[in-house]
Coordinates of N, CA, C and O in Angstrom, one line a residue:
Q15 N 1.1 -1.1 0.0 CA 0.3 0.0 -0.1 C 0.8 1.2 -0.1 O 1.8 1.5 0.4
V16 N 0.8 2.2 -0.8 CA 1.6 3.8 -1.2 C 1.1 4.3 0.2 O -0.1 4.4 0.6
Q17 N 2.0 4.7 0.6 CA 1.6 6.2 1.4 C 1.9 7.2 0.8 O 2.6 7.1 0.2
L18 N 1.3 8.6 1.0 CA 1.1 9.9 0.6 C 1.3 10.6 1.7 O 0.4 10.6 2.6
V19 N 2.0 12.0 1.5 CA 2.3 13.2 2.4 C 2.1 14.3 1.5 O 3.3 14.6 0.6
E20 N 1.0 15.2 1.7 CA 0.9 16.1 1.1 C 1.6 17.5 2.0 O 1.7 17.4 3.0
S21 N 2.3 18.4 1.3 CA 2.8 19.3 1.7 C 2.6 20.8 0.7 O 2.4 20.9 -0.5
G22 N 2.8 22.2 1.3 CA 2.7 23.0 0.2 C 1.7 24.1 0.9 O 1.6 25.3 -0.4
G23 N 0.5 23.5 1.3 CA -0.5 24.1 1.7 C 0.0 25.8 2.3 O 0.8 26.1 2.8
G24 N -1.0 26.7 2.5 CA -0.9 28.0 3.3 C -1.5 28.6 3.1 O -2.8 28.6 2.7
L25 N -1.5 30.2 3.3 CA -2.3 31.2 3.3 C -1.7 32.1 2.3 O -0.7 32.4 2.2
V26 N -2.7 32.5 1.4 CA -2.4 33.3 -0.1 C -3.5 34.1 -0.1 O -4.5 33.7 -0.4
Q27 N -3.1 35.4 -0.7 CA -4.3 36.7 -1.2 C -5.0 35.6 -2.2 O -4.1 35.2 -3.6
A28 N -5.9 36.2 -2.9 CA -6.6 36.1 -3.8 C -5.8 36.4 -5.1 O -5.1 37.6 -5.3
G29 N -5.7 35.6 -6.3 CA -5.0 36.0 -7.5 C -3.1 35.6 -7.1 O -2.7 35.4 -8.4
G30 N -3.1 35.1 -5.9 CA -1.8 34.4 -5.7 C -1.9 32.8 -6.3 O -2.6 32.3 -6.9
S31 N -0.6 32.3 -6.0 CA 0.0 30.8 -6.4 C 0.4 30.1 -5.2 O 1.1 30.7 -4.6
L32 N 0.2 28.9 -5.7 CA 0.9 28.0 -4.5 C 0.9 26.4 -5.3 O 0.4 26.4 -6.2
R33 N 2.3 25.9 -5.1 CA 2.3 24.8 -5.1 C 2.3 23.7 -4.6 O 3.0 23.9 -3.2
L34 N 1.5 22.6 -4.6 CA 1.3 21.5 -3.4 C 2.4 20.5 -4.2 O 2.4 20.3 -5.3
S35 N 2.9 19.7 -3.1 CA 3.7 18.6 -3.4 C 3.0 17.3 -2.7 O 2.5 17.5 -2.1
C36 N 3.0 16.1 -3.3 CA 2.8 14.7 -2.5 C 3.9 14.0 -2.7 O 4.0 13.5 -4.2
A37 N 4.2 13.3 -1.9 CA 5.3 12.5 -2.1 C 5.0 11.0 -2.0 O 3.9 11.1 -0.6
A38 N 5.4 9.9 -2.4 CA 4.8 8.8 -2.2 C 5.5 7.7 -1.9 O 7.1 8.0 -2.3
S39 N 5.7 7.0 -0.6 CA 6.5 5.6 -0.5 C 5.6 4.4 -0.3 O 4.6 4.4 -0.3
G40 N 6.5 3.5 -0.1 CA 6.1 2.2 0.2 C 5.4 1.5 -1.3 O 4.6 0.6 -0.8
G41 N 5.5 2.0 -2.4 CA 4.8 0.9 -3.6 C 5.8 1.8 -4.6 O 6.8 2.5 -4.7
T42 N 5.3 1.1 -6.0 CA 6.3 1.8 -7.0 C 5.2 2.4 -7.5 O 4.4 2.5 -8.3
F43 N 5.9 3.9 -7.6 CA 5.2 5.1 -7.7 C 4.6 5.1 -9.3 O 3.5 5.6 -9.5
R44 N 5.3 4.4 -10.1 CA 5.1 4.7 -11.8 C 3.9 3.7 -11.6 O 3.4 3.7 -13.3
R45 N 3.4 2.7 -11.4 CA 2.6 1.9 -11.3 C 1.1 2.9 -11.2 O -0.1 2.2 -11.2
Y46 N 1.1 4.0 -10.3 CA -0.3 4.8 -9.9 C -0.4 5.9 -10.9 O 0.4 6.7 -10.9
A47 N -1.9 5.7 -10.9 CA -2.5 7.1 -11.5 C -2.1 7.8 -10.2 O -2.8 7.4 -9.1
M48 N -2.4 9.2 -10.5 CA -2.7 10.2 -8.9 C -3.3 11.3 -9.2 O -3.7 11.6 -10.6
A49 N -3.8 11.7 -8.4 CA -5.0 12.7 -8.3 C -5.0 13.3 -7.1 O -4.2 13.4 -6.1
W50 N -5.6 14.7 -7.5 CA -5.9 15.7 -6.6 C -7.2 16.1 -6.0 O -8.0 15.8 -7.2
F51 N -7.7 16.0 -4.8 CA -8.9 16.3 -4.6 C -9.0 17.4 -3.5 O -8.1 17.5 -2.9
R52 N -10.1 17.7 -3.0 CA -10.2 18.9 -2.3 C -11.4 18.6 -1.6 O -12.7 18.2 -2.1
Q53 N -11.7 19.5 0.0 CA -12.7 19.3 0.7 C -12.6 20.6 1.3 O -11.8 21.2 2.0
A54 N -13.9 21.3 0.7 CA -14.1 22.9 1.8 C -15.1 22.4 2.9 O -15.7 21.6 3.1
P55 N -15.1 23.6 3.9 CA -15.9 23.2 5.2 C -17.0 22.8 4.9 O -17.9 24.1 3.9
G56 N -18.1 21.9 5.5 CA -19.6 21.5 5.4 C -19.4 21.1 3.6 O -21.0 21.1 3.3
K57 N -18.6 21.0 3.1 CA -18.8 20.4 2.1 C -18.4 18.8 1.8 O -17.2 18.6 2.4
E58 N -18.8 18.1 0.5 CA -18.0 16.9 0.4 C -17.0 17.1 -0.3 O -16.8 17.9 -1.2
R59 N -16.2 16.2 -0.4 CA -14.7 16.0 -1.2 C -15.0 16.0 -2.8 O -15.9 14.9 -2.8
E60 N -14.5 17.0 -3.3 CA -14.7 16.6 -4.5 C -13.2 16.7 -5.7 O -12.2 17.0 -5.0
F61 N -13.1 16.0 -6.6 CA -12.2 15.7 -7.5 C -11.8 17.0 -8.2 O -12.4 17.9 -8.2
V62 N -10.5 17.4 -8.2 CA -9.6 18.4 -8.7 C -8.9 18.2 -10.2 O -9.5 18.6 -11.1
A63 N -8.0 17.0 -10.2 CA -7.3 17.0 -11.0 C -6.7 15.6 -11.2 O -6.5 14.8 -9.9
V64 N -6.3 14.6 -12.3 CA -5.9 13.6 -12.3 C -4.9 13.5 -13.5 O -4.8 14.1 -13.9
M65 N -3.8 12.1 -13.1 CA -3.0 12.4 -14.2 C -2.3 11.1 -14.0 O -2.4 10.0 -13.2
N66 N -2.3 10.4 -15.4 CA -2.0 9.2 -15.8 C -0.6 8.6 -15.1 O 0.5 9.6 -14.7
R67 N -0.3 7.4 -14.9 CA 0.9 7.0 -14.6 C 2.3 7.6 -15.1 O 3.4 7.3 -14.7
I68 N 1.7 7.4 -16.6 CA 3.1 7.9 -17.1 C 3.1 9.4 -17.6 O 4.1 10.1 -18.6
G69 N 2.2 10.0 -17.1 CA 2.4 11.3 -17.4 C 1.9 12.0 -18.4 O 2.1 13.3 -18.7
T70 N 1.2 11.2 -19.5 CA 0.5 11.9 -20.7 C -0.5 12.3 -21.0 O -1.4 12.6 -22.1
R71 N -1.7 12.1 -19.7 CA -3.1 12.2 -20.0 C -3.4 13.1 -18.8 O -3.3 12.6 -17.4
T72 N -4.1 14.0 -18.7 CA -4.7 14.7 -17.7 C -6.2 15.0 -18.0 O -6.7 15.0 -18.6
S73 N -6.7 15.4 -16.5 CA -8.2 15.6 -16.7 C -8.5 16.9 -15.3 O -7.7 16.5 -14.0
Y74 N -9.5 17.7 -15.4 CA -9.5 18.7 -14.5 C -10.9 19.3 -14.1 O -11.5 18.9 -15.0
T75 N -11.2 19.2 -13.3 CA -12.5 19.7 -13.0 C -12.7 20.8 -13.5 O -11.7 21.7 -13.6
D76 N -14.0 21.4 -14.0 CA -14.0 22.6 -14.9 C -14.0 23.7 -14.2 O -13.2 25.0 -14.7
S77 N -13.9 24.0 -12.9 CA -13.4 24.9 -11.9 C -12.2 25.5 -11.8 O -11.9 26.6 -11.4
V78 N -11.6 24.6 -12.4 CA -9.7 24.7 -11.9 C -9.4 24.9 -13.4 O -7.9 24.9 -13.4
Q79 N -10.0 24.3 -14.5 CA -9.5 24.3 -15.8 C -8.7 25.6 -16.2 O -9.4 26.6 -16.4
G80 N -7.4 25.5 -16.4 CA -6.7 26.7 -17.1 C -6.0 27.4 -15.9 O -5.3 28.3 -16.4
R81 N -6.2 27.1 -14.7 CA -5.5 27.6 -13.4 C -4.6 26.6 -12.5 O -3.5 27.3 -12.3
F82 N -5.2 25.8 -12.6 CA -4.4 24.5 -11.8 C -3.7 23.3 -12.7 O -4.2 23.3 -14.1
T83 N -2.4 22.9 -12.7 CA -1.6 21.9 -13.5 C -0.9 21.0 -12.7 O -0.6 21.2 -11.8
I84 N -1.6 19.5 -13.0 CA -0.9 18.6 -12.1 C 0.1 17.9 -12.8 O 0.5 18.5 -14.4
S85 N 1.3 17.8 -12.3 CA 2.0 17.1 -12.8 C 2.8 16.0 -11.7 O 2.7 16.0 -11.0
R86 N 4.2 15.3 -12.4 CA 4.4 13.9 -11.7 C 6.1 13.9 -12.1 O 6.0 14.5 -13.1
D87 N 6.8 13.5 -11.3 CA 8.3 13.3 -11.3 C 8.2 11.8 -10.7 O 8.6 11.7 -9.4
N88 N 8.6 10.8 -11.7 CA 8.7 9.7 -11.2 C 9.8 8.9 -10.7 O 9.9 8.4 -9.9
A89 N 10.8 9.8 -10.9 CA 12.3 9.7 -10.1 C 12.2 10.3 -9.1 O 13.1 10.0 -8.1
K90 N 11.5 11.1 -8.4 CA 11.3 11.5 -7.1 C 10.0 11.0 -6.4 O 9.9 11.5 -5.4
N91 N 9.3 10.3 -7.1 CA 7.9 9.5 -6.4 C 7.1 10.9 -5.9 O 6.3 10.7 -4.7
T92 N 7.2 11.6 -6.7 CA 6.3 13.0 -6.5 C 5.3 13.6 -7.4 O 5.3 13.4 -8.3
V93 N 4.2 13.8 -6.9 CA 3.2 14.7 -7.6 C 2.8 16.0 -7.4 O 3.1 16.3 -5.9
Y94 N 2.7 16.6 -8.3 CA 2.4 18.3 -7.7 C 1.2 18.8 -8.2 O 0.3 18.3 -9.4
L95 N 0.7 20.3 -7.5 CA -0.3 20.7 -8.4 C 0.1 22.0 -8.2 O 0.1 22.8 -7.1
Q96 N -0.2 22.8 -9.4 CA 0.5 24.1 -9.2 C -0.8 24.9 -9.4 O -1.6 24.7 -10.5
M97 N -0.7 25.8 -8.7 CA -2.3 26.8 -8.8 C -1.9 27.9 -8.4 O -1.4 28.7 -8.1
N98 N -2.5 28.5 -9.7 CA -2.4 29.8 -10.2 C -3.7 30.2 -9.8 O -4.9 29.7 -10.1
S99 N -3.6 32.0 -9.7 CA -5.2 32.9 -10.0 C -6.4 32.3 -8.9 O -7.3 32.3 -9.6
L100 N -5.6 31.9 -8.0 CA -6.2 31.3 -6.6 C -7.4 32.4 -6.4 O -7.6 33.6 -6.4
K101 N -8.6 31.6 -6.1 CA -9.7 32.4 -5.8 C -10.2 32.1 -4.1 O -9.9 31.0 -3.8
P102 N -11.1 32.9 -3.5 CA -11.6 32.4 -2.2 C -12.2 31.3 -2.4 O -11.9 30.3 -1.4
E103 N -12.8 30.7 -3.2 CA -13.8 29.6 -3.5 C -12.8 28.3 -3.6 O -13.3 27.0 -3.5
D104 N -11.5 28.1 -3.7 CA -10.4 27.6 -3.6 C -10.1 26.9 -2.0 O -9.5 26.1 -2.2
T105 N -10.2 27.7 -1.4 CA -10.4 27.4 -0.1 C -10.6 25.9 0.5 O -11.9 25.8 0.2
A106 N -9.6 25.1 1.1 CA -10.2 23.7 1.4 C -9.1 23.0 1.8 O -7.8 23.6 1.6
V107 N -9.1 21.7 2.5 CA -8.0 20.9 2.5 C -7.8 20.2 1.3 O -8.7 19.7 0.8
Y108 N -6.6 20.1 0.5 CA -6.3 19.2 -0.3 C -5.6 18.0 0.0 O -4.7 18.1 0.6
Y109 N -6.1 17.1 -1.0 CA -5.6 15.8 -0.6 C -5.2 15.2 -2.0 O -6.1 14.8 -2.7
C110 N -3.9 14.2 -1.8 CA -3.3 13.4 -2.9 C -4.0 11.8 -3.0 O -4.3 11.7 -1.7
A111 N -4.2 11.5 -4.0 CA -4.7 10.0 -4.1 C -4.0 9.3 -5.2 O -3.5 9.5 -6.0
A112 N -4.2 8.1 -4.9 CA -3.4 7.2 -5.6 C -4.0 5.9 -5.9 O -5.0 5.4 -5.2
T113 N -4.3 5.5 -7.3 CA -4.7 4.1 -7.5 C -3.8 3.7 -8.6 O -3.2 3.7 -9.5
E114 N -3.6 2.0 -8.7 CA -2.6 1.4 -9.5 C -4.0 1.0 -10.5 O -4.9 0.5 -10.8
S115 N -3.7 1.8 -12.0 CA -4.0 1.9 -12.8 C -3.2 2.2 -14.4 O -2.8 3.0 -14.1
P116 N -3.4 1.6 -15.3 CA -2.7 2.1 -16.6 C -3.5 2.8 -17.3 O -2.7 3.6 -18.2
L117 N -4.9 3.5 -16.9 CA -5.6 4.3 -17.7 C -5.8 5.6 -16.8 O -4.7 5.9 -15.6
L118 N -6.7 6.3 -17.4 CA -7.1 7.6 -16.4 C -8.5 7.6 -15.8 O -9.5 7.3 -16.4
P119 N -8.2 7.0 -14.4 CA -9.2 6.6 -13.6 C -10.2 7.5 -13.4 O -10.0 8.8 -13.7
R120 N -11.7 7.1 -12.9 CA -12.7 7.8 -12.3 C -12.2 8.2 -11.3 O -11.3 7.5 -10.8
P121 N -12.9 9.1 -10.4 CA -12.8 9.8 -9.3 C -13.1 8.9 -8.2 O -12.2 8.7 -7.1
D122 N -14.2 8.3 -8.3 CA -14.1 6.7 -7.5 C -13.2 5.9 -7.3 O -13.5 4.7 -6.5
E123 N -12.4 5.6 -8.1 CA -11.5 4.4 -8.2 C -10.3 4.6 -7.3 O -9.2 4.1 -7.2
F124 N -10.2 5.8 -6.9 CA -8.9 6.0 -5.8 C -9.0 5.7 -4.5 O -9.9 5.9 -3.9
G125 N -7.9 4.7 -4.0 CA -8.3 4.0 -2.7 C -7.2 4.5 -1.5 O -7.4 4.0 -0.6
S126 N -6.3 4.9 -2.2 CA -5.2 5.3 -1.2 C -5.1 7.1 -1.2 O -5.0 7.7 -1.7
W127 N -5.0 7.4 0.2 CA -5.0 8.7 0.4 C -4.2 9.5 1.6 O -3.7 8.8 2.3
G128 N -3.7 10.2 1.5 CA -2.7 11.3 2.2 C -3.4 12.0 3.3 O -4.6 11.9 3.3
E129 N -3.1 12.2 4.3 CA -3.7 13.3 5.3 C -4.3 14.6 4.8 O -5.2 15.1 5.6
G130 N -4.0 15.2 4.0 CA -4.2 16.5 3.6 C -3.1 17.9 3.9 O -2.7 17.6 4.8
T131 N -3.4 18.6 3.0 CA -2.5 20.0 3.6 C -3.8 21.2 3.2 O -4.6 21.3 2.1
Q132 N -3.7 22.3 3.9 CA -4.8 22.9 4.0 C -4.5 24.4 3.4 O -3.1 24.8 3.2
V133 N -5.6 24.5 2.0 CA -5.2 25.9 1.3 C -6.2 26.6 1.8 O -7.2 26.8 1.8
T134 N -5.6 28.1 2.3 CA -6.5 29.3 2.5 C -6.3 30.6 1.5 O -5.2 30.9 1.8
V135 N -7.4 30.9 1.0 CA -7.1 31.7 0.0 C -8.1 33.1 0.5 O -9.3 33.2 0.7
S136 N -7.6 34.2 0.8 CA -8.0 35.5 1.3 C -8.6 36.5 0.4 O -8.0 36.7 -0.7
S137 N -9.7 37.1 0.3 CA -10.2 38.0 -0.4 C -9.3 39.2 -0.5 O -8.7 39.5 0.8

């Protein structure tokens, strides 16, 4: 079972940027499709972005398309989420997730999760 640890969250003003990182251990990283999810206070966890295991395909939720970029470095066992033009509605705990799949998985296929990192965007 892969273990995931997120970092890079913090407080930023609207319009600013943050880069989240998720370090994986305990598994063969290149076998895993990786994703980011988020959960805002009082809301259900929602899908943000996904990347296949070789980094050739991505998908984003509509609200972050064009502002967020998911990437991965298989040599460092790390997946990233570059977040630009942040908005107050992006405020949430951001979670990294993994699943063994050769494809671009559906959001409900992810079974391994990190503990999350808080992102707060002030207006």
